[in-house]
mmCIF file of C-alpha atoms and ligand atoms in Angstrom:
data_model
loop_
_atom_site.group_PDB
_atom_site.id
_atom_site.type_symbol
_atom_site.label_atom_id
_atom_site.label_comp_id
_atom_site.label_asym_id
_atom_site.label_seq_id
_atom_site.Cartn_x
_atom_site.Cartn_y
_atom_site.Cartn_z
ATOM 1 C CA MET A 1 5.999 -13.415 8.312
ATOM 2 C CA GLU A 2 4.386 -9.985 8.560
ATOM 3 C CA LEU A 3 4.518 -7.982 5.321
ATOM 4 C CA ASN A 4 3.733 -4.267 5.719
ATOM 5 C CA VAL A 5 3.295 -2.927 2.220
ATOM 6 C CA LEU A 6 2.293 0.531 1.029
ATOM 7 C CA VAL A 7 0.480 0.589 -2.308
ATOM 8 C CA LEU A 8 0.620 3.714 -4.512
ATOM 9 C CA PRO A 9 -1.535 2.945 -7.566
ATOM 10 C CA GLY A 10 -0.896 6.351 -9.219
ATOM 11 C CA ASP A 11 -2.399 7.389 -12.548
ATOM 12 C CA GLY A 12 -3.756 5.847 -15.741
ATOM 13 C CA ILE A 13 -2.820 2.215 -16.240
ATOM 14 C CA GLY A 14 -0.691 2.464 -13.063
ATOM 15 C CA ALA A 15 -3.837 1.912 -11.017
ATOM 16 C CA GLU A 16 -5.057 -0.872 -13.337
ATOM 17 C CA VAL A 17 -1.877 -2.960 -13.256
ATOM 18 C CA THR A 18 -1.330 -2.354 -9.535
ATOM 19 C CA ALA A 19 -4.769 -3.813 -8.757
ATOM 20 C CA GLN A 20 -3.646 -7.063 -10.412
ATOM 21 C CA ALA A 21 -0.260 -7.019 -8.687
ATOM 22 C CA VAL A 22 -2.001 -6.644 -5.308
ATOM 23 C CA ARG A 23 -4.278 -9.558 -6.190
ATOM 24 C CA VAL A 24 -1.223 -11.737 -6.833
ATOM 25 C CA LEU A 25 0.450 -10.525 -3.626
ATOM 26 C CA ASN A 26 -2.673 -11.494 -1.656
ATOM 27 C CA ARG A 27 -2.710 -14.912 -3.315
ATOM 28 C CA VAL A 28 0.938 -15.612 -2.443
ATOM 29 C CA ALA A 29 0.551 -14.356 1.131
ATOM 30 C CA ASP A 30 -2.476 -16.585 1.515
ATOM 31 C CA LYS A 31 -0.737 -19.666 0.141
ATOM 32 C CA TYR A 32 2.409 -19.255 2.240
ATOM 33 C CA LYS A 33 0.529 -18.079 5.373
ATOM 34 C CA HIS A 34 2.096 -14.620 5.586
ATOM 35 C CA THR A 35 0.207 -11.752 7.220
ATOM 36 C CA LEU A 36 -0.176 -9.017 4.640
ATOM 37 C CA ASN A 37 -0.894 -5.508 5.976
ATOM 38 C CA LEU A 38 -1.702 -3.253 3.024
ATOM 39 C CA THR A 39 -2.090 0.527 3.203
ATOM 40 C CA GLU A 40 -2.837 2.758 0.243
ATOM 41 C CA GLY A 41 -1.504 6.247 -0.508
ATOM 42 C CA LEU A 42 -1.667 9.025 -3.075
ATOM 43 C CA LEU A 43 1.060 9.825 -5.575
ATOM 44 C CA GLY A 44 1.189 11.703 -8.881
ATOM 45 C CA GLY A 45 -1.747 13.268 -10.710
ATOM 46 C CA VAL A 46 -4.340 11.706 -8.420
ATOM 47 C CA ALA A 47 -2.500 13.224 -5.446
ATOM 48 C CA ILE A 48 -2.426 16.670 -7.082
ATOM 49 C CA HIS A 49 -6.178 16.457 -7.614
ATOM 50 C CA LYS A 50 -6.869 15.518 -4.001
ATOM 51 C CA THR A 51 -4.192 17.464 -2.104
ATOM 52 C CA GLY A 52 -2.552 19.922 -4.527
ATOM 53 C CA GLN A 53 0.803 18.108 -4.125
ATOM 54 C CA PRO A 54 2.299 15.306 -6.283
ATOM 55 C CA LEU A 55 3.889 13.781 -3.151
ATOM 56 C CA PRO A 56 1.748 14.579 -0.083
ATOM 57 C CA GLU A 57 3.543 14.507 3.285
ATOM 58 C CA GLU A 58 1.236 11.701 4.387
ATOM 59 C CA THR A 59 2.441 9.498 1.503
ATOM 60 C CA GLU A 60 6.060 10.120 2.426
ATOM 61 C CA ARG A 61 5.284 9.248 6.061
ATOM 62 C CA LEU A 62 3.503 6.027 5.058
ATOM 63 C CA ALA A 63 6.363 5.010 2.745
ATOM 64 C CA LEU A 64 8.953 5.551 5.466
ATOM 65 C CA ALA A 65 6.867 3.428 7.844
ATOM 66 C CA ALA A 66 6.245 0.521 5.438
ATOM 67 C CA ASP A 67 8.596 -2.429 4.847
ATOM 68 C CA ALA A 68 8.230 -1.914 1.091
ATOM 69 C CA THR A 69 6.245 0.180 -1.376
ATOM 70 C CA LEU A 70 4.494 -1.091 -4.495
ATOM 71 C CA MET A 71 3.901 1.630 -7.053
ATOM 72 C CA GLY A 72 1.991 1.814 -10.353
ATOM 73 C CA ALA A 73 2.981 4.754 -12.553
ATOM 74 C CA VAL A 74 2.293 8.473 -12.582
ATOM 75 C CA GLY A 75 1.507 11.021 -15.277
ATOM 76 C CA LEU A 76 -1.611 12.628 -16.700
ATOM 77 C CA PRO A 77 -1.667 14.576 -19.997
ATOM 78 C CA GLU A 78 -3.550 17.470 -18.359
ATOM 79 C CA PHE A 79 -0.382 18.313 -16.392
ATOM 80 C CA ASP A 80 1.956 18.269 -19.418
ATOM 81 C CA ASN A 81 2.291 22.067 -19.363
ATOM 82 C CA ALA A 82 2.197 22.504 -15.571
ATOM 83 C CA PRO A 83 5.242 23.973 -13.772
ATOM 84 C CA PRO A 84 7.802 21.288 -12.760
ATOM 85 C CA ASP A 85 6.776 21.350 -9.068
ATOM 86 C CA LYS A 86 3.139 20.663 -9.916
ATOM 87 C CA ARG A 87 3.742 17.751 -12.266
ATOM 88 C CA PRO A 88 2.957 14.145 -11.292
ATOM 89 C CA GLU A 89 6.511 13.066 -12.200
ATOM 90 C CA LYS A 90 7.815 15.307 -9.416
ATOM 91 C CA GLY A 91 6.118 12.920 -6.982
ATOM 92 C CA LEU A 92 7.970 9.981 -8.477
ATOM 93 C CA LEU A 93 11.373 11.630 -8.182
ATOM 94 C CA GLY A 94 10.386 12.844 -4.699
ATOM 95 C CA ILE A 95 9.504 9.432 -3.293
ATOM 96 C CA ARG A 96 12.672 7.843 -4.695
ATOM 97 C CA LYS A 97 14.700 10.586 -3.052
ATOM 98 C CA ALA A 98 12.735 10.433 0.236
ATOM 99 C CA LEU A 99 13.325 6.685 0.549
ATOM 100 C CA GLY A 100 16.954 7.037 -0.550
ATOM 101 C CA VAL A 101 16.657 4.053 -2.892
ATOM 102 C CA PHE A 102 19.812 4.624 -4.902
ATOM 103 C CA ALA A 103 19.954 1.454 -7.007
ATOM 104 C CA ASN A 104 17.278 0.679 -9.561
ATOM 105 C CA LEU A 105 17.373 -2.923 -10.792
ATOM 106 C CA ARG A 106 15.706 -3.600 -14.132
ATOM 107 C CA PRO A 107 15.863 -7.227 -15.201
ATOM 108 C CA VAL A 108 15.526 -7.744 -18.959
ATOM 109 C CA ARG A 109 14.858 -11.309 -20.052
ATOM 110 C CA ALA A 110 13.733 -12.697 -23.392
ATOM 111 C CA HIS A 111 11.001 -15.184 -22.404
ATOM 112 C CA PRO A 112 11.118 -18.147 -24.829
ATOM 113 C CA SER A 113 7.371 -17.904 -25.464
ATOM 114 C CA LEU A 114 7.650 -14.214 -26.350
ATOM 115 C CA LEU A 115 10.433 -14.298 -28.930
ATOM 116 C CA ASP A 116 7.956 -13.588 -31.733
ATOM 117 C CA SER A 117 6.627 -10.506 -29.883
ATOM 118 C CA SER A 118 9.959 -8.722 -30.255
ATOM 119 C CA PRO A 119 10.430 -6.829 -33.522
ATOM 120 C CA LEU A 120 14.012 -8.178 -33.550
ATOM 121 C CA LYS A 121 15.037 -11.472 -35.135
ATOM 122 C CA ASN A 122 14.642 -14.415 -32.744
ATOM 123 C CA HIS A 123 18.293 -15.497 -33.012
ATOM 124 C CA LEU A 124 19.420 -12.061 -31.782
ATOM 125 C CA VAL A 125 17.093 -11.916 -28.783
ATOM 126 C CA GLN A 126 17.132 -15.557 -27.697
ATOM 127 C CA GLY A 127 18.974 -16.133 -24.414
ATOM 128 C CA THR A 128 18.982 -12.458 -23.364
ATOM 129 C CA ASP A 129 19.193 -12.266 -19.583
ATOM 130 C CA MET A 130 20.582 -9.121 -17.988
ATOM 131 C CA ILE A 131 19.940 -6.720 -15.139
ATOM 132 C CA ILE A 132 20.352 -3.022 -15.798
ATOM 133 C CA VAL A 133 21.508 -1.394 -12.553
ATOM 134 C CA ARG A 134 20.663 2.286 -12.811
ATOM 135 C CA GLU A 135 21.835 4.853 -10.247
ATOM 136 C CA LEU A 136 18.586 6.464 -9.140
ATOM 137 C CA THR A 137 19.030 9.391 -6.783
ATOM 138 C CA GLY A 138 21.810 11.425 -8.393
ATOM 139 C CA GLY A 139 22.910 12.695 -11.790
ATOM 140 C CA ILE A 140 21.242 15.185 -14.090
ATOM 141 C CA TYR A 141 17.674 14.568 -12.854
ATOM 142 C CA TYR A 142 18.559 16.040 -9.466
ATOM 143 C CA GLY A 143 21.649 18.204 -10.065
ATOM 144 C CA THR A 144 21.671 21.927 -9.409
ATOM 145 C CA PRO A 145 21.898 24.587 -10.708
ATOM 146 C CA ARG A 146 18.935 23.893 -12.933
ATOM 147 C CA GLY A 147 16.181 25.959 -14.510
ATOM 148 C CA ILE A 148 15.212 28.270 -17.342
ATOM 149 C CA SER A 149 16.162 31.952 -17.231
ATOM 150 C CA GLY A 150 16.307 35.005 -19.485
ATOM 151 C CA ASP A 151 14.009 35.754 -22.371
ATOM 152 C CA GLY A 152 13.867 36.031 -26.115
ATOM 153 C CA LEU A 153 16.929 34.693 -27.926
ATOM 154 C CA GLU A 154 18.817 34.799 -24.608
ATOM 155 C CA THR A 155 16.472 32.296 -22.930
ATOM 156 C CA ARG A 156 18.740 29.688 -21.416
ATOM 157 C CA ALA A 157 18.057 26.278 -19.868
ATOM 158 C CA VAL A 158 20.527 24.625 -17.520
ATOM 159 C CA ASN A 159 20.734 21.149 -16.022
ATOM 160 C CA THR A 160 23.663 19.803 -14.063
ATOM 161 C CA MET A 161 25.008 16.269 -14.152
ATOM 162 C CA THR A 162 26.677 15.695 -10.825
ATOM 163 C CA TYR A 163 27.991 12.658 -8.932
ATOM 164 C CA THR A 164 30.151 12.208 -5.880
ATOM 165 C CA ARG A 165 32.597 9.363 -5.338
ATOM 166 C CA ALA A 166 30.382 8.033 -2.529
ATOM 167 C CA GLU A 167 27.314 7.874 -4.792
ATOM 168 C CA ILE A 168 29.209 5.978 -7.483
ATOM 169 C CA GLU A 169 30.885 3.589 -5.030
ATOM 170 C CA ARG A 170 27.671 2.414 -3.343
ATOM 171 C CA VAL A 171 25.808 1.621 -6.584
ATOM 172 C CA THR A 172 28.922 -0.050 -8.000
ATOM 173 C CA ARG A 173 29.137 -2.327 -4.946
ATOM 174 C CA MET A 174 25.453 -3.194 -5.338
ATOM 175 C CA ALA A 175 26.026 -4.159 -9.002
ATOM 176 C CA PHE A 176 29.058 -6.305 -8.187
ATOM 177 C CA HIS A 177 27.223 -8.100 -5.357
ATOM 178 C CA LEU A 178 24.403 -8.897 -7.778
ATOM 179 C CA ALA A 179 26.893 -10.188 -10.349
ATOM 180 C CA ARG A 180 28.089 -12.758 -7.775
ATOM 181 C CA GLY A 181 24.678 -14.445 -7.920
ATOM 182 C CA ARG A 182 24.754 -14.488 -11.733
ATOM 183 C CA ARG A 183 27.321 -14.836 -14.552
ATOM 184 C CA ARG A 184 29.909 -12.652 -12.772
ATOM 185 C CA LYS A 185 30.248 -9.947 -15.367
ATOM 186 C CA VAL A 186 29.682 -6.193 -14.987
ATOM 187 C CA THR A 187 29.616 -3.796 -17.927
ATOM 188 C CA SER A 188 29.854 -0.158 -16.855
ATOM 189 C CA VAL A 189 28.294 2.371 -19.235
ATOM 190 C CA ASP A 190 29.478 5.972 -19.483
ATOM 191 C CA LYS A 191 30.345 8.776 -21.876
ATOM 192 C CA SER A 192 33.895 9.284 -20.633
ATOM 193 C CA ASN A 193 35.163 10.420 -24.039
ATOM 194 C CA VAL A 194 33.180 13.674 -23.564
ATOM 195 C CA LEU A 195 31.941 14.132 -19.975
ATOM 196 C CA GLU A 196 34.110 14.769 -16.894
ATOM 197 C CA ASN A 197 31.246 13.313 -14.908
ATOM 198 C CA SER A 198 31.711 10.017 -16.747
ATOM 199 C CA GLN A 199 35.484 10.179 -16.280
ATOM 200 C CA LEU A 200 34.950 10.190 -12.519
ATOM 201 C CA TRP A 201 32.345 7.436 -12.909
ATOM 202 C CA ARG A 202 34.802 5.177 -14.758
ATOM 203 C CA LYS A 203 37.687 5.897 -12.338
ATOM 204 C CA VAL A 204 35.572 5.093 -9.264
ATOM 205 C CA VAL A 205 34.098 1.937 -10.842
ATOM 206 C CA VAL A 206 37.612 0.680 -11.663
ATOM 207 C CA GLU A 207 38.853 1.434 -8.140
ATOM 208 C CA THR A 208 35.822 -0.165 -6.464
ATOM 209 C CA ALA A 209 36.067 -3.259 -8.679
ATOM 210 C CA VAL A 210 39.340 -4.143 -6.937
ATOM 211 C CA GLU A 211 37.188 -5.361 -4.015
ATOM 212 C CA PHE A 212 35.636 -7.954 -6.370
ATOM 213 C CA PRO A 213 38.514 -9.791 -8.099
ATOM 214 C CA ASP A 214 36.178 -12.667 -9.010
ATOM 215 C CA ILE A 215 33.993 -10.431 -11.218
ATOM 216 C CA GLU A 216 34.901 -9.484 -14.793
ATOM 217 C CA LEU A 217 34.538 -5.763 -15.567
ATOM 218 C CA ASP A 218 34.408 -4.017 -18.914
ATOM 219 C CA HIS A 219 33.407 -0.514 -20.026
ATOM 220 C CA ILE A 220 31.320 0.685 -22.925
ATOM 221 C CA LEU A 221 30.339 4.150 -24.142
ATOM 222 C CA VAL A 222 26.606 4.782 -23.899
ATOM 223 C CA ASP A 223 26.142 5.303 -27.642
ATOM 224 C CA ASN A 224 27.824 1.986 -28.442
ATOM 225 C CA CYS A 225 25.851 0.325 -25.625
ATOM 226 C CA ALA A 226 22.592 1.444 -27.258
ATOM 227 C CA MET A 227 23.742 -0.323 -30.426
ATOM 228 C CA GLN A 228 25.109 -3.468 -28.755
ATOM 229 C CA LEU A 229 21.883 -3.962 -26.778
ATOM 230 C CA ILE A 230 20.184 -4.603 -30.114
ATOM 231 C CA LEU A 231 23.055 -6.300 -32.008
ATOM 232 C CA ASN A 232 24.359 -8.581 -29.278
ATOM 233 C CA PRO A 233 22.249 -8.444 -26.095
ATOM 234 C CA ARG A 234 23.593 -11.783 -24.812
ATOM 235 C CA ARG A 235 26.973 -10.144 -24.164
ATOM 236 C CA PHE A 236 25.473 -8.338 -21.133
ATOM 237 C CA ASP A 237 24.999 -9.741 -17.625
ATOM 238 C CA ILE A 238 24.965 -6.742 -15.244
ATOM 239 C CA VAL A 239 24.810 -3.337 -16.951
ATOM 240 C CA LEU A 240 25.854 -0.619 -14.486
ATOM 241 C CA THR A 241 25.089 2.978 -15.336
ATOM 242 C CA GLU A 242 24.096 6.427 -14.133
ATOM 243 C CA ASN A 243 20.562 7.775 -13.847
ATOM 244 C CA MET A 244 19.712 9.240 -17.264
ATOM 245 C CA PHE A 245 21.635 6.686 -19.347
ATOM 246 C CA GLY A 246 19.898 3.904 -17.407
ATOM 247 C CA ASP A 247 16.495 5.482 -17.930
ATOM 248 C CA ILE A 248 16.994 5.497 -21.693
ATOM 249 C CA LEU A 249 18.749 2.130 -22.069
ATOM 250 C CA SER A 250 16.168 0.268 -20.000
ATOM 251 C CA ASP A 251 13.367 1.377 -22.327
ATOM 252 C CA GLU A 252 15.460 -0.021 -25.159
ATOM 253 C CA GLY A 253 15.648 -3.229 -23.141
ATOM 254 C CA ALA A 254 11.861 -3.354 -23.332
ATOM 255 C CA VAL A 255 12.128 -4.144 -27.030
ATOM 256 C CA LEU A 256 14.138 -7.252 -26.164
ATOM 257 C CA ALA A 257 11.525 -8.408 -23.645
ATOM 258 C CA GLY A 258 8.706 -8.100 -26.192
ATOM 259 C CA SER A 259 6.832 -5.222 -24.559
ATOM 260 C CA ILE A 260 7.504 -2.497 -22.038
ATOM 261 C CA GLY A 261 4.561 -3.922 -20.093
ATOM 262 C CA MET A 262 6.687 -6.984 -19.234
ATOM 263 C CA LEU A 263 9.440 -5.188 -17.340
ATOM 264 C CA PRO A 264 9.514 -5.058 -13.534
ATOM 265 C CA SER A 265 11.847 -2.918 -11.476
ATOM 266 C CA ALA A 266 13.154 -2.813 -7.936
ATOM 267 C CA SER A 267 14.656 0.267 -6.326
ATOM 268 C CA ILE A 268 16.682 -0.667 -3.302
ATOM 269 C CA GLY A 269 19.417 0.568 -1.030
ATOM 270 C CA GLY A 270 17.465 3.046 1.080
ATOM 271 C CA ARG A 271 17.039 2.906 4.832
ATOM 272 C CA ARG A 272 13.925 3.643 6.886
ATOM 273 C CA ALA A 273 13.762 5.786 10.002
ATOM 274 C CA SER A 274 14.175 2.543 12.015
ATOM 275 C CA GLY A 275 17.421 1.794 10.140
ATOM 276 C CA ALA A 276 15.920 -1.182 8.262
ATOM 277 C CA TRP A 277 16.345 -1.446 4.485
ATOM 278 C CA THR A 278 13.451 -0.420 2.302
ATOM 279 C CA GLY A 279 12.509 -0.921 -1.327
ATOM 280 C CA LEU A 280 10.271 0.607 -3.965
ATOM 281 C CA TYR A 281 8.842 -1.706 -6.604
ATOM 282 C CA GLU A 282 7.228 -0.592 -9.848
ATOM 283 C CA PRO A 283 6.882 -1.629 -13.465
ATOM 284 C CA VAL A 284 9.194 0.255 -15.837
ATOM 285 C CA HIS A 285 6.356 1.638 -17.964
ATOM 286 C CA GLY A 286 4.463 4.896 -17.496
ATOM 287 C CA SER A 287 0.768 5.673 -17.112
ATOM 288 C CA ALA A 288 0.079 5.083 -20.853
ATOM 289 C CA PRO A 289 -2.759 7.594 -21.362
ATOM 290 C CA ASP A 290 -3.331 6.113 -24.841
ATOM 291 C CA ILE A 291 -4.714 2.856 -23.378
ATOM 292 C CA ALA A 292 -5.776 3.950 -19.858
ATOM 293 C CA GLY A 293 -9.259 2.937 -18.714
ATOM 294 C CA GLN A 294 -9.574 0.188 -21.333
ATOM 295 C CA ASN A 295 -8.571 -2.839 -19.220
ATOM 296 C CA LYS A 296 -5.971 -3.795 -21.828
ATOM 297 C CA ALA A 297 -2.657 -2.893 -20.165
ATOM 298 C CA ASN A 298 -0.219 -5.721 -19.549
ATOM 299 C CA PRO A 299 0.046 -6.227 -15.751
ATOM 300 C CA LEU A 300 2.990 -8.660 -15.885
ATOM 301 C CA GLY A 301 5.635 -5.967 -15.246
ATOM 302 C CA ALA A 302 3.741 -4.935 -12.106
ATOM 303 C CA ILE A 303 3.324 -8.587 -11.095
ATOM 304 C CA GLY A 304 7.050 -9.182 -11.703
ATOM 305 C CA SER A 305 7.672 -6.248 -9.363
ATOM 306 C CA VAL A 306 5.792 -8.175 -6.650
ATOM 307 C CA ALA A 307 8.194 -11.080 -7.190
ATOM 308 C CA ALA A 308 11.123 -8.663 -6.838
ATOM 309 C CA MET A 309 9.616 -7.278 -3.616
ATOM 310 C CA LEU A 310 9.230 -10.749 -2.129
ATOM 311 C CA GLU A 311 12.854 -11.546 -2.947
ATOM 312 C CA TYR A 312 14.706 -8.303 -2.166
ATOM 313 C CA SER A 313 12.646 -6.762 0.653
ATOM 314 C CA PHE A 314 11.468 -9.928 2.420
ATOM 315 C CA GLY A 315 14.059 -12.530 1.383
ATOM 316 C CA LEU A 316 11.200 -14.829 0.314
ATOM 317 C CA LYS A 317 12.940 -16.511 -2.617
ATOM 318 C CA GLU A 318 10.544 -19.455 -2.925
ATOM 319 C CA GLU A 319 7.503 -17.161 -3.032
ATOM 320 C CA ALA A 320 9.236 -14.940 -5.622
ATOM 321 C CA ALA A 321 10.068 -17.957 -7.771
ATOM 322 C CA GLU A 322 6.456 -19.103 -7.512
ATOM 323 C CA VAL A 323 5.218 -15.764 -8.910
ATOM 324 C CA ASN A 324 7.769 -15.889 -11.742
ATOM 325 C CA ARG A 325 6.757 -19.473 -12.549
ATOM 326 C CA ALA A 326 3.098 -18.445 -12.660
ATOM 327 C CA VAL A 327 3.936 -15.565 -15.046
ATOM 328 C CA GLU A 328 5.861 -17.988 -17.270
ATOM 329 C CA ALA A 329 2.878 -20.385 -17.284
ATOM 330 C CA VAL A 330 0.532 -17.580 -18.360
ATOM 331 C CA LEU A 331 2.931 -16.570 -21.140
ATOM 332 C CA GLU A 332 3.091 -20.152 -22.363
ATOM 333 C CA SER A 333 -0.704 -20.410 -22.357
ATOM 334 C CA GLY A 334 -0.780 -17.672 -25.013
ATOM 335 C CA ARG A 335 -3.678 -15.908 -23.232
ATOM 336 C CA VAL A 336 -1.860 -12.592 -22.986
ATOM 337 C CA THR A 337 -2.638 -8.899 -23.484
ATOM 338 C CA ALA A 338 -2.695 -7.198 -26.891
ATOM 339 C CA ASP A 339 0.816 -5.680 -26.602
ATOM 340 C CA LEU A 340 2.248 -9.234 -26.753
ATOM 341 C CA LYS A 341 0.397 -9.864 -30.032
ATOM 342 C CA PRO A 342 -1.350 -13.149 -29.167
ATOM 343 C CA THR A 343 -2.744 -15.215 -32.035
ATOM 344 C CA GLY A 344 -6.217 -15.441 -30.441
ATOM 345 C CA THR A 345 -8.371 -12.843 -28.680
ATOM 346 C CA PRO A 346 -6.156 -10.791 -26.352
ATOM 347 C CA ALA A 347 -6.713 -11.186 -22.612
ATOM 348 C CA THR A 348 -7.715 -8.174 -20.538
ATOM 349 C CA THR A 349 -5.640 -6.756 -17.694
ATOM 350 C CA SER A 350 -7.875 -8.368 -15.075
ATOM 351 C CA GLN A 351 -8.043 -11.727 -16.882
ATOM 352 C CA THR A 352 -4.240 -11.813 -16.930
ATOM 353 C CA GLY A 353 -4.061 -11.056 -13.207
ATOM 354 C CA GLU A 354 -6.611 -13.765 -12.530
ATOM 355 C CA ALA A 355 -4.682 -16.266 -14.692
ATOM 356 C CA VAL A 356 -1.472 -15.594 -12.708
ATOM 357 C CA CYS A 357 -3.371 -16.127 -9.430
ATOM 358 C CA GLU A 358 -4.832 -19.381 -10.751
ATOM 359 C CA ALA A 359 -1.348 -20.571 -11.707
ATOM 360 C CA ILE A 360 -0.260 -20.210 -8.059
ATOM 361 C CA VAL A 361 -1.613 -23.484 -6.710
HETATM 362 P P1 NAD B 401 4.444 4.869 -21.299
HETATM 363 O O1 NAD B 401 5.348 3.822 -20.773
HETATM 364 O O2 NAD B 401 3.317 5.271 -20.459
HETATM 365 O O3 NAD B 401 3.857 4.375 -22.719
HETATM 366 C C1 NAD B 401 4.683 4.129 -23.857
HETATM 367 C C2 NAD B 401 3.942 3.176 -24.818
HETATM 368 O O4 NAD B 401 3.951 1.856 -24.271
HETATM 369 C C3 NAD B 401 2.480 3.537 -25.017
HETATM 370 O O5 NAD B 401 2.111 3.253 -26.357
HETATM 371 C C4 NAD B 401 1.733 2.608 -24.090
HETATM 372 O O6 NAD B 401 0.419 2.272 -24.504
HETATM 373 C C5 NAD B 401 2.628 1.372 -24.082
HETATM 374 N N1 NAD B 401 2.586 0.700 -22.770
HETATM 375 C C6 NAD B 401 3.156 1.131 -21.626
HETATM 376 N N2 NAD B 401 2.892 0.280 -20.633
HETATM 377 C C7 NAD B 401 2.134 -0.703 -21.152
HETATM 378 C C8 NAD B 401 1.530 -1.882 -20.607
HETATM 379 N N3 NAD B 401 1.660 -2.204 -19.300
HETATM 380 N N4 NAD B 401 0.793 -2.654 -21.433
HETATM 381 C C9 NAD B 401 0.668 -2.353 -22.722
HETATM 382 N N5 NAD B 401 1.224 -1.267 -23.309
HETATM 383 C C10 NAD B 401 1.938 -0.446 -22.520
HETATM 384 O O7 NAD B 401 5.363 6.125 -21.657
HETATM 385 P P2 NAD B 401 4.947 7.578 -22.194
HETATM 386 O O8 NAD B 401 3.802 7.469 -23.143
HETATM 387 O O9 NAD B 401 6.219 8.185 -22.633
HETATM 388 O O10 NAD B 401 4.485 8.367 -20.883
HETATM 389 C C11 NAD B 401 3.125 8.516 -20.474
HETATM 390 C C12 NAD B 401 3.096 9.198 -19.108
HETATM 391 O O11 NAD B 401 3.720 8.343 -18.142
HETATM 392 C C13 NAD B 401 3.871 10.522 -19.058
HETATM 393 O O12 NAD B 401 3.149 11.393 -18.218
HETATM 394 C C14 NAD B 401 5.209 10.132 -18.427
HETATM 395 O O13 NAD B 401 5.822 11.202 -17.754
HETATM 396 C C15 NAD B 401 4.755 9.061 -17.462
HETATM 397 N N6 NAD B 401 5.809 8.096 -17.114
HETATM 398 C C16 NAD B 401 5.790 7.671 -15.827
HETATM 399 C C17 NAD B 401 6.690 6.697 -15.437
HETATM 400 C C18 NAD B 401 6.610 6.196 -14.020
HETATM 401 O O14 NAD B 401 5.669 6.519 -13.320
HETATM 402 N N7 NAD B 401 7.557 5.389 -13.571
HETATM 403 C C19 NAD B 401 7.595 6.144 -16.343
HETATM 404 C C20 NAD B 401 7.559 6.591 -17.674
HETATM 405 C C21 NAD B 401 6.642 7.566 -18.047
#
């Protein structure tokens, strides 16, 4: 099979972990005799440096032409006080919007060999296996009006949380379809006791769920969800939520997985100019300026994103399972990066990537 993949390494550890993910992708393509056509593009701080734009037109064009895009992370401290349009994160929101990938899937699993890496008690975390389905192209991150106006004590900042029925329906259907391949339970998260936006969310989820009588549905308020994720994470199978709530809850999920460096993500649902589906694959973590350039970032979230790409964009389930098996083998070997608190000398980013490649035999 021909795999046309755009790689956007981005900033900080984004570039470091992506290099290892690409190594693993090459190894799998080689083993299973797929033709891998890789192109590379600019996104984020590195793109601002080279072109003045966080999402250059060329990158958007390449992403729309590729079958799938593999992304690192963006963000550089030097842009922390830059205007919103000149910040690396604008590129991230821009590419998600350009590709129209409206459903962000964030699997959270407690790997048996990592139970001691979580600050939570083993008996709470053990058996955790959920996917957080986060709506990705709507909500408060994109809503208008937005901005800061006025001055002095009258300075005012406005953001708008907005969803249409159509936006809620399509991500709800995606979540319910996913539930069919799992434990058949969807938990929808909202703040319907306070927000009209959440009241519409809940109403549309309930109405859409009628199409899936074989799937159990329950609802939870986002504040309680934050608590239950820690107290009783096994109760969740598919967690369906809007953009900002999903952003926050999935970082909390990182605690269950042992480290944020472990978490992959897949953003799907968009269509290319040709009409074919596309996907954007990236680890959940950011560019981690505190450890960038030290070859110590955990690349397993980025490598897990390769597995997700093989499965969701190319339908290559066996190849995806092979990558996940190799990651599991590396975790069991105990030769892992410092964030996973190994008993011996921590492995470097590149040693971990190499170990995953070696485990694909
Ligand atoms: P972060 O995820 O970059 O880092 C949070 C903490 O987790 C840091 O202590 C970091 O060292 C650690 N960490 C993250 N990934 C790790 C890995 N793979 N291995 C080991 N440790 C890891 O979040 P932050 O510090 O809030 O943000 C830093 C920058 O990244 C900001 O500019 C932010 O806007 C950006 N960001 C980008 C994305 C993205 O590109 N998708 C996501 C989140 C944050």
